[in-house]
Short mmCIF file of C-alpha atoms in Angstrom, two decimals:
data_model
loop_
_atom_site.label_atom_id
_atom_site.label_comp_id
_atom_site.label_asym_id
_atom_site.label_seq_id
_atom_site.Cartn_x
_atom_site.Cartn_y
_atom_site.Cartn_z
CA MET P 1 116.14 95.80 25.84
CA THR P 2 120.23 95.71 26.94
CA ASP P 3 121.64 98.94 25.84
CA GLU P 4 118.30 100.12 24.34
CA PRO P 5 117.05 102.21 27.48
CA ARG P 6 118.82 104.76 27.81
CA LYS P 7 118.91 105.10 23.68
CA VAL P 8 115.33 105.55 24.07
CA GLN P 9 116.66 108.09 26.64
CA GLU P 10 118.55 110.45 24.12
CA PHE P 11 116.03 109.82 21.04
CA ILE P 12 114.23 111.60 23.14
CA MET P 13 115.68 114.35 24.93
CA GLY P 14 117.62 115.10 21.43
CA TYR P 15 113.77 115.35 20.29
CA LEU P 16 112.53 117.56 23.54
CA GLN P 17 115.42 119.63 22.78
CA ASN P 18 114.67 120.57 18.83
CA TYR P 19 111.48 121.44 19.66
CA TYR P 20 111.99 124.18 22.47
CA LYS P 21 114.88 125.60 20.34
CA MET P 22 112.14 126.01 16.96
CA LEU P 23 109.66 127.83 19.39
CA GLY P 24 113.22 129.35 21.16
CA GLU P 25 113.65 130.18 18.31
CA GLN P 26 110.40 130.96 16.90
CA LYS P 27 111.24 129.33 13.60
CA TYR P 28 109.84 125.87 12.15
CA LYS P 29 111.65 123.87 10.41
CA VAL P 30 109.62 120.67 9.21
CA TYR P 31 113.56 118.88 7.59
CA GLN P 32 114.17 119.15 11.29
CA PHE P 33 110.19 118.06 12.81
CA LYS P 34 110.13 115.60 10.67
CA ASP P 35 112.76 112.64 11.13
CA TYR P 36 111.17 112.39 15.16
CA PHE P 37 108.39 110.47 13.81
CA ALA P 38 107.53 106.79 12.63
CA TYR P 39 106.16 107.00 9.21
CA SER P 40 103.45 104.63 10.35
CA LEU P 41 99.66 105.88 9.79
CA LYS P 42 99.67 106.63 13.75
CA GLY P 43 103.75 107.66 13.59
CA ASN P 44 101.89 110.51 10.40
CA TYR P 45 99.08 111.17 12.50
CA THR P 46 100.65 112.37 15.64
CA PHE P 47 102.97 114.29 13.18
CA ILE P 48 100.93 116.35 11.77
CA LYS P 49 98.39 117.54 15.60
CA GLU P 50 103.02 117.78 17.16
CA GLU P 51 103.50 120.13 14.34
CA PHE P 52 101.08 122.09 14.56
CA LEU P 53 100.34 123.07 17.70
CA LEU P 54 103.95 123.64 17.37
CA LYS P 55 103.29 126.53 14.49
CA ALA P 56 100.56 127.58 16.32
CA GLN P 57 102.33 128.61 19.46
CA ILE P 58 105.31 130.03 17.47
CA GLU P 59 102.82 132.16 15.56
CA HIS P 60 100.88 133.34 18.67
CA TYR P 61 104.92 134.48 20.67
CA LYS P 62 105.55 136.55 17.24
CA GLN P 63 102.50 138.19 17.40
CA GLN P 64 102.50 138.98 21.74
CA SER P 65 104.02 142.28 22.15
CA VAL P 66 107.03 140.87 24.65
CA ASN P 67 109.13 139.59 22.96
CA LEU P 68 109.26 135.71 24.02
CA THR P 69 112.42 134.47 22.41
CA PHE P 70 114.23 132.02 24.13
CA GLN P 71 117.79 130.23 24.21
CA ARG P 72 117.69 126.63 24.29
CA PRO P 73 115.79 125.66 28.05
CA VAL P 74 117.88 124.00 30.85
CA LEU P 75 115.39 120.35 30.62
CA HIS P 76 115.88 118.55 33.87
CA PRO P 77 114.05 115.14 32.37
CA ALA P 78 112.54 112.38 35.19
CA TRP P 79 112.37 109.30 33.88
CA LYS P 80 109.55 107.56 35.53
CA TYR P 81 108.74 104.57 33.29
CA ILE P 82 110.93 103.30 30.00
CA GLY P 83 109.54 99.31 28.67
CA GLY P 84 109.02 97.40 25.82
CA SER P 85 111.00 95.49 23.61
CA ASP P 86 114.13 96.35 20.97
CA ARG P 87 112.02 97.11 18.55
CA ALA P 88 108.51 98.74 20.74
CA CYS P 89 108.38 100.42 23.73
CA ASP P 90 106.83 102.69 25.96
CA VAL P 91 107.89 105.60 27.55
CA ARG P 92 106.19 108.20 30.28
CA VAL P 93 108.90 111.19 31.77
CA GLY P 94 108.49 113.88 33.26
CA LEU P 95 109.89 117.26 32.11
CA ASP P 96 111.40 120.71 34.65
CA MET P 97 112.46 123.94 33.18
CA GLU P 98 113.54 126.53 33.56
CA LEU P 99 114.57 128.97 31.24
CA GLN P 100 113.99 133.57 31.07
CA TYR P 101 112.06 135.29 27.67
CA LYS P 102 115.08 137.89 25.96
CA GLY P 103 111.33 140.35 27.13
CA ILE P 104 110.58 138.79 30.69
CA PRO P 105 113.30 140.35 33.37
CA ALA P 106 112.55 137.28 35.59
CA LYS P 107 112.75 133.92 35.18
CA THR P 108 110.12 131.65 33.50
CA ILE P 109 110.20 128.13 36.40
CA LEU P 110 107.92 125.67 34.64
CA LYS P 111 107.14 122.03 36.64
CA ASN P 112 106.16 117.97 36.29
CA LEU P 113 105.64 118.46 32.01
CA GLU P 114 104.59 115.06 31.34
CA HIS P 115 104.94 113.16 28.05
CA GLN P 116 103.75 109.56 27.80
CA PHE P 117 106.23 109.23 24.41
CA VAL P 118 105.32 105.07 21.38
CA LEU P 119 107.80 104.49 20.66
CA VAL P 120 108.66 102.01 17.48
CA LYS P 121 112.11 100.29 15.54
CA GLU P 122 112.97 100.88 12.21
CA GLY P 123 115.77 100.20 11.33
CA ARG P 124 117.89 101.37 13.33
CA GLU P 125 116.78 104.19 14.86
CA TRP P 126 114.30 104.77 17.30
CA ARG P 127 111.16 107.53 16.20
CA ILE P 128 107.82 108.81 17.19
CA GLU P 129 104.15 107.30 17.26
CA GLU P 130 102.52 109.13 19.71
CA ASP P 131 102.80 112.14 22.25
CA THR P 132 100.49 112.00 25.03
CA HIS P 133 100.44 115.37 26.82
CA GLU P 134 99.13 117.79 28.09
CA TYR P 135 98.62 121.24 26.34
CA GLU P 136 95.95 124.33 26.22
CA PHE P 137 96.26 125.38 22.67
CA ASP P 138 92.87 124.14 20.28
CA LEU P 139 94.00 121.46 17.43
CA SER P 140 91.18 122.17 16.08
CA GLY P 141 92.39 123.33 12.80
CA PRO P 142 93.82 126.89 12.27
CA TYR P 143 90.71 128.53 10.62
CA GLU P 144 88.66 127.30 13.49
CA LEU P 145 91.82 129.58 15.14
CA GLU P 146 91.42 132.14 13.61
CA LEU P 147 88.08 132.61 13.85
CA ARG P 148 88.27 132.05 17.49
CA GLY P 149 90.65 134.24 17.40
CA ARG P 150 88.54 136.97 15.95
CA ARG P 151 85.80 136.08 17.92
CA GLN P 152 87.98 137.06 21.20
CA LYS P 153 88.79 140.26 20.58
CA LYS P 154 85.48 140.92 20.28
CA LYS P 155 84.74 139.67 23.58
CA LYS P 156 87.73 140.87 25.61
CA TRP P 157 86.54 144.61 24.46
CA GLU P 158 83.22 143.43 25.82
CA PHE P 159 84.85 142.56 29.90
CA SER P 160 86.89 146.10 29.60
CA GLN P 161 83.80 148.09 28.17
CA SER P 162 81.01 146.19 31.03
CA ARG P 163 82.84 146.25 34.29
CA GLU P 164 80.60 146.97 37.78
CA ILE P 165 82.42 149.18 39.23
CA ARG P 166 82.47 147.89 43.23
CA ALA P 167 82.18 149.90 46.30
CA ILE P 168 86.12 149.67 48.53
CA PRO P 169 85.63 147.13 51.23
CA LYS P 170 86.37 147.45 54.73
CA GLY P 171 88.18 143.81 54.28
CA ILE P 172 92.20 145.02 53.20
CA TYR P 173 93.44 142.00 50.78
CA ASN P 174 97.09 141.62 51.43
CA ARG P 175 99.04 141.21 48.23
CA GLU P 176 102.80 140.59 48.92
CA LYS P 177 101.66 137.49 51.41
CA ALA P 178 98.74 136.00 48.55
CA VAL P 179 102.56 136.33 45.97
CA GLU P 180 104.93 135.10 48.94
CA TYR P 181 102.89 131.99 49.30
CA ALA P 182 102.27 130.92 45.38
CA ARG P 183 105.88 132.02 45.18
CA LYS P 184 106.66 129.29 48.42
CA TYR P 185 104.45 126.32 47.39
CA ALA P 186 103.67 126.96 43.15
CA LEU P 187 106.70 124.54 42.50
CA VAL P 188 105.50 122.24 45.34
CA PRO P 189 102.44 122.19 46.69
CA ASN P 190 101.28 122.36 50.14
CA THR P 191 100.17 119.05 51.48
CA LYS P 192 100.67 119.41 54.77
CA GLU P 193 97.61 121.92 54.53
CA TRP P 194 95.88 120.74 51.43
CA LYS P 195 94.40 118.76 49.03
CA ASN P 196 95.99 118.22 46.26
CA TYR P 197 93.85 118.11 43.13
CA GLU P 198 96.43 116.77 40.65
CA ALA P 199 95.16 112.88 40.29
CA TYR P 200 91.71 114.19 39.49
CA GLY P 201 91.19 117.28 36.92
CA GLY P 202 93.50 119.61 37.91
CA ASP P 203 94.90 121.71 41.47
CA CYS P 204 94.49 125.04 39.44
CA THR P 205 91.34 126.83 41.17
CA ASN P 206 92.59 125.00 44.36
CA PHE P 207 96.03 126.77 44.67
CA VAL P 208 94.27 130.34 43.46
CA SER P 209 91.84 129.16 45.84
CA GLN P 210 94.79 129.48 48.71
CA CYS P 211 96.32 132.32 47.94
CA LEU P 212 93.95 133.80 48.41
CA PHE P 213 93.15 132.67 51.71
CA ALA P 214 97.38 133.76 52.45
CA GLY P 215 96.39 137.43 51.36
CA GLY P 216 93.33 137.31 54.41
CA ILE P 217 90.56 136.87 51.99
CA PRO P 218 87.65 135.07 54.60
CA PHE P 219 86.31 131.53 54.13
CA ASP P 220 82.35 132.55 53.63
CA HIS P 221 79.56 130.33 54.68
CA GLN P 222 76.98 133.26 54.07
CA GLY P 223 74.82 133.33 51.57
CA LYS P 224 71.69 131.46 49.88
CA TYR P 225 73.49 129.90 47.59
CA VAL P 226 75.76 127.77 47.61
CA THR P 227 77.36 129.04 45.11
CA HIS P 228 78.04 132.63 47.24
CA LYS P 229 79.66 130.79 49.57
CA TRP P 230 83.00 129.89 49.79
CA TYR P 231 85.53 127.32 51.88
CA TRP P 232 87.06 123.93 51.98
CA TYR P 233 87.84 122.44 55.56
CA SER P 234 88.37 119.55 54.28
CA ASP P 235 86.99 117.25 50.53
CA GLN P 236 84.51 116.52 52.00
CA TYR P 237 83.70 120.52 53.85
CA ARG P 238 84.09 122.26 51.05
CA THR P 239 82.11 124.66 48.58
CA PRO P 240 82.40 124.01 44.45
CA SER P 241 84.12 127.98 44.28
CA PHE P 242 87.25 127.18 46.48
CA THR P 243 88.19 123.84 43.71
CA SER P 244 86.28 124.82 40.15
CA ALA P 245 87.40 127.96 37.62
CA ASP P 246 84.07 128.24 36.85
CA ALA P 247 82.43 128.17 40.13
CA LEU P 248 85.42 130.27 41.46
CA LYS P 249 84.25 133.00 38.57
CA THR P 250 80.64 132.39 39.61
CA TYR P 251 81.61 133.31 42.98
CA MET P 252 83.74 135.69 42.69
CA LEU P 253 81.00 138.40 40.10
CA ASN P 254 78.24 137.11 42.41
CA ASN P 255 78.98 137.61 45.35
CA GLU P 256 77.45 140.23 47.88
CA GLY P 257 77.55 140.96 51.12
CA PHE P 258 80.58 139.20 54.46
CA GLY P 259 83.49 137.74 51.82
CA LEU P 260 85.44 138.35 48.92
CA VAL P 261 84.69 141.45 46.78
CA ALA P 262 86.10 141.24 43.58
CA GLN P 263 85.05 143.12 39.79
CA LEU P 264 85.95 142.90 36.28
CA GLY P 265 89.19 143.60 34.64
CA ASP P 266 91.23 144.13 31.87
CA MET P 267 95.40 143.83 31.60
CA GLN P 268 96.16 147.73 32.92
CA SER P 269 94.22 147.41 35.86
CA MET P 270 95.80 144.04 37.33
CA LYS P 271 98.20 144.76 39.99
CA LEU P 272 99.42 141.46 42.21
CA GLY P 273 97.02 138.94 43.56
CA ASP P 274 94.70 138.88 40.81
CA ILE P 275 93.17 136.01 39.21
CA VAL P 276 93.46 136.06 35.75
CA GLN P 277 91.09 132.64 34.15
CA LEU P 278 90.74 131.51 31.04
CA GLY P 279 87.96 131.20 29.45
CA ASP P 280 84.95 133.38 28.83
CA LEU P 281 82.45 134.70 31.12
CA LYS P 282 79.50 131.62 30.19
CA GLU P 283 83.43 129.19 30.78
CA THR P 284 86.65 128.96 32.88
CA THR P 285 89.14 125.94 32.22
CA HIS P 286 91.19 127.59 34.44
CA SER P 287 92.18 130.06 37.24
CA MET P 288 96.23 131.29 37.64
CA LEU P 289 97.40 134.16 40.06
CA VAL P 290 99.26 136.83 38.96
CA VAL P 291 102.82 137.39 40.94
CA GLY P 292 104.58 140.06 38.30
CA ILE P 293 103.67 142.68 36.09
CA VAL P 294 106.03 143.81 33.21
CA LYS P 295 105.53 147.29 32.25
CA GLU P 296 106.81 149.29 29.12
CA ASP P 297 109.88 152.10 29.04
CA GLY P 298 107.89 155.59 29.24
CA GLU P 299 107.15 158.28 32.31
CA THR P 300 103.59 156.67 32.01
CA PRO P 301 103.98 152.75 30.56
CA LEU P 302 101.31 150.48 30.07
CA THR P 303 101.36 147.22 31.36
CA LYS P 304 103.14 145.03 28.68
CA ASP P 305 102.55 140.91 29.95
CA LEU P 306 101.93 139.80 33.26
CA LEU P 307 103.77 137.29 34.86
CA ILE P 308 100.72 134.05 36.56
CA ALA P 309 101.65 131.15 39.00
CA GLN P 310 99.35 128.35 38.13
CA HIS P 311 98.89 124.62 39.31
CA SER P 312 97.75 122.97 36.17
CA GLY P 313 95.65 120.15 34.69
CA VAL P 314 95.50 116.03 34.99
CA ASP P 315 99.55 116.03 34.28
CA GLY P 316 99.53 118.69 37.50
CA ILE P 317 101.73 121.67 35.94
CA ARG P 318 103.16 123.65 37.38
CA GLY P 319 104.24 127.28 37.11
CA PHE P 320 106.45 130.22 39.15
CA ASN P 321 106.53 133.87 36.38
CA ILE P 322 105.23 131.90 33.46
CA PRO P 323 104.11 134.73 31.08
CA LEU P 324 100.30 135.55 30.32
CA ALA P 325 101.47 136.30 26.56
CA THR P 326 102.04 132.83 26.29
CA LYS P 327 98.53 131.30 26.64
CA PRO P 328 95.74 131.29 24.53
CA ASN P 329 94.45 134.78 24.00
CA GLN P 330 90.68 133.91 25.19
CA ARG P 331 90.87 135.36 28.68
CA VAL P 332 89.27 137.33 31.95
CA TYR P 333 90.92 139.46 34.36
CA TYR P 334 89.28 139.92 37.92
CA ASN P 335 91.10 142.21 40.33
CA ILE P 336 90.33 141.22 43.60
CA LEU P 337 89.52 144.83 46.62
CA GLY P 338 89.32 142.82 49.31
CA TYR P 339 86.48 141.93 51.30
CA ASN P 340 83.31 142.26 53.65
CA PRO P 341 83.92 141.54 57.25
#
């Protein structure tokens, strides 16, 4: 490929910088976006998908109470593979990112946002034919997105109204230690003591469970069913609740007696070390730990946003101080009250 790898890198970095410039300014400009994509059928399909994703994110950011505009972020690419010919090539790149949202006092750090590009050369210019990466916003269409947003508001109201107030447990949850653990291992997994499940579908709940354990929540072997237990000693000796978002939800909602005591909460009830999951009470898809709280100004300030730490899906997207407002609206909040000894 002669000098083409360098040109490919420059092209991809130009595309990514342009993408995040528009997202940060919350201004979509089609003429600054369309020319990055090939004029083939595949290229046009990828353009439509990425355009919808970018516009959906911008619209979502605009609707939040916290200011989610940002200046161009610092991007750190890790080129994992570049191969092909002078006319077509495959590229795999991991992206680490630092950015400062205007409405968030703490710097947000994201690690390992992985893209797999298929590029083709049209004339003298490289263009994108495919871009495969992990995303959280549904791409099923603008009308479905709008309808789902309405349903989310209803479900959020139902969650906040139907909370079961549980008795205060005797065992104290050390929130500071849970957050300290998250700060230490959000970006670099603790593989000396635990297995990393990023290559097996996602590590989000495994990471959150580790934080709970660091905060003093004990392993729970009691209960008639495995759904009432919570522990991890090895990949072969563990409960689904330790590593699966939906199973952890079931454990948090149903556990009684020994072990973790949690209850449904809402934005205003959340404290450091509490848990947020994406999804609803029927199905959850992602677990996150609260590591920061953004308050409004005033004598009795309300919570404007939460900052979360996470590990995530197959590509292992990790992050610290991520504004919850950047996530889809469909969420469930859990207050961790402590544990029963």
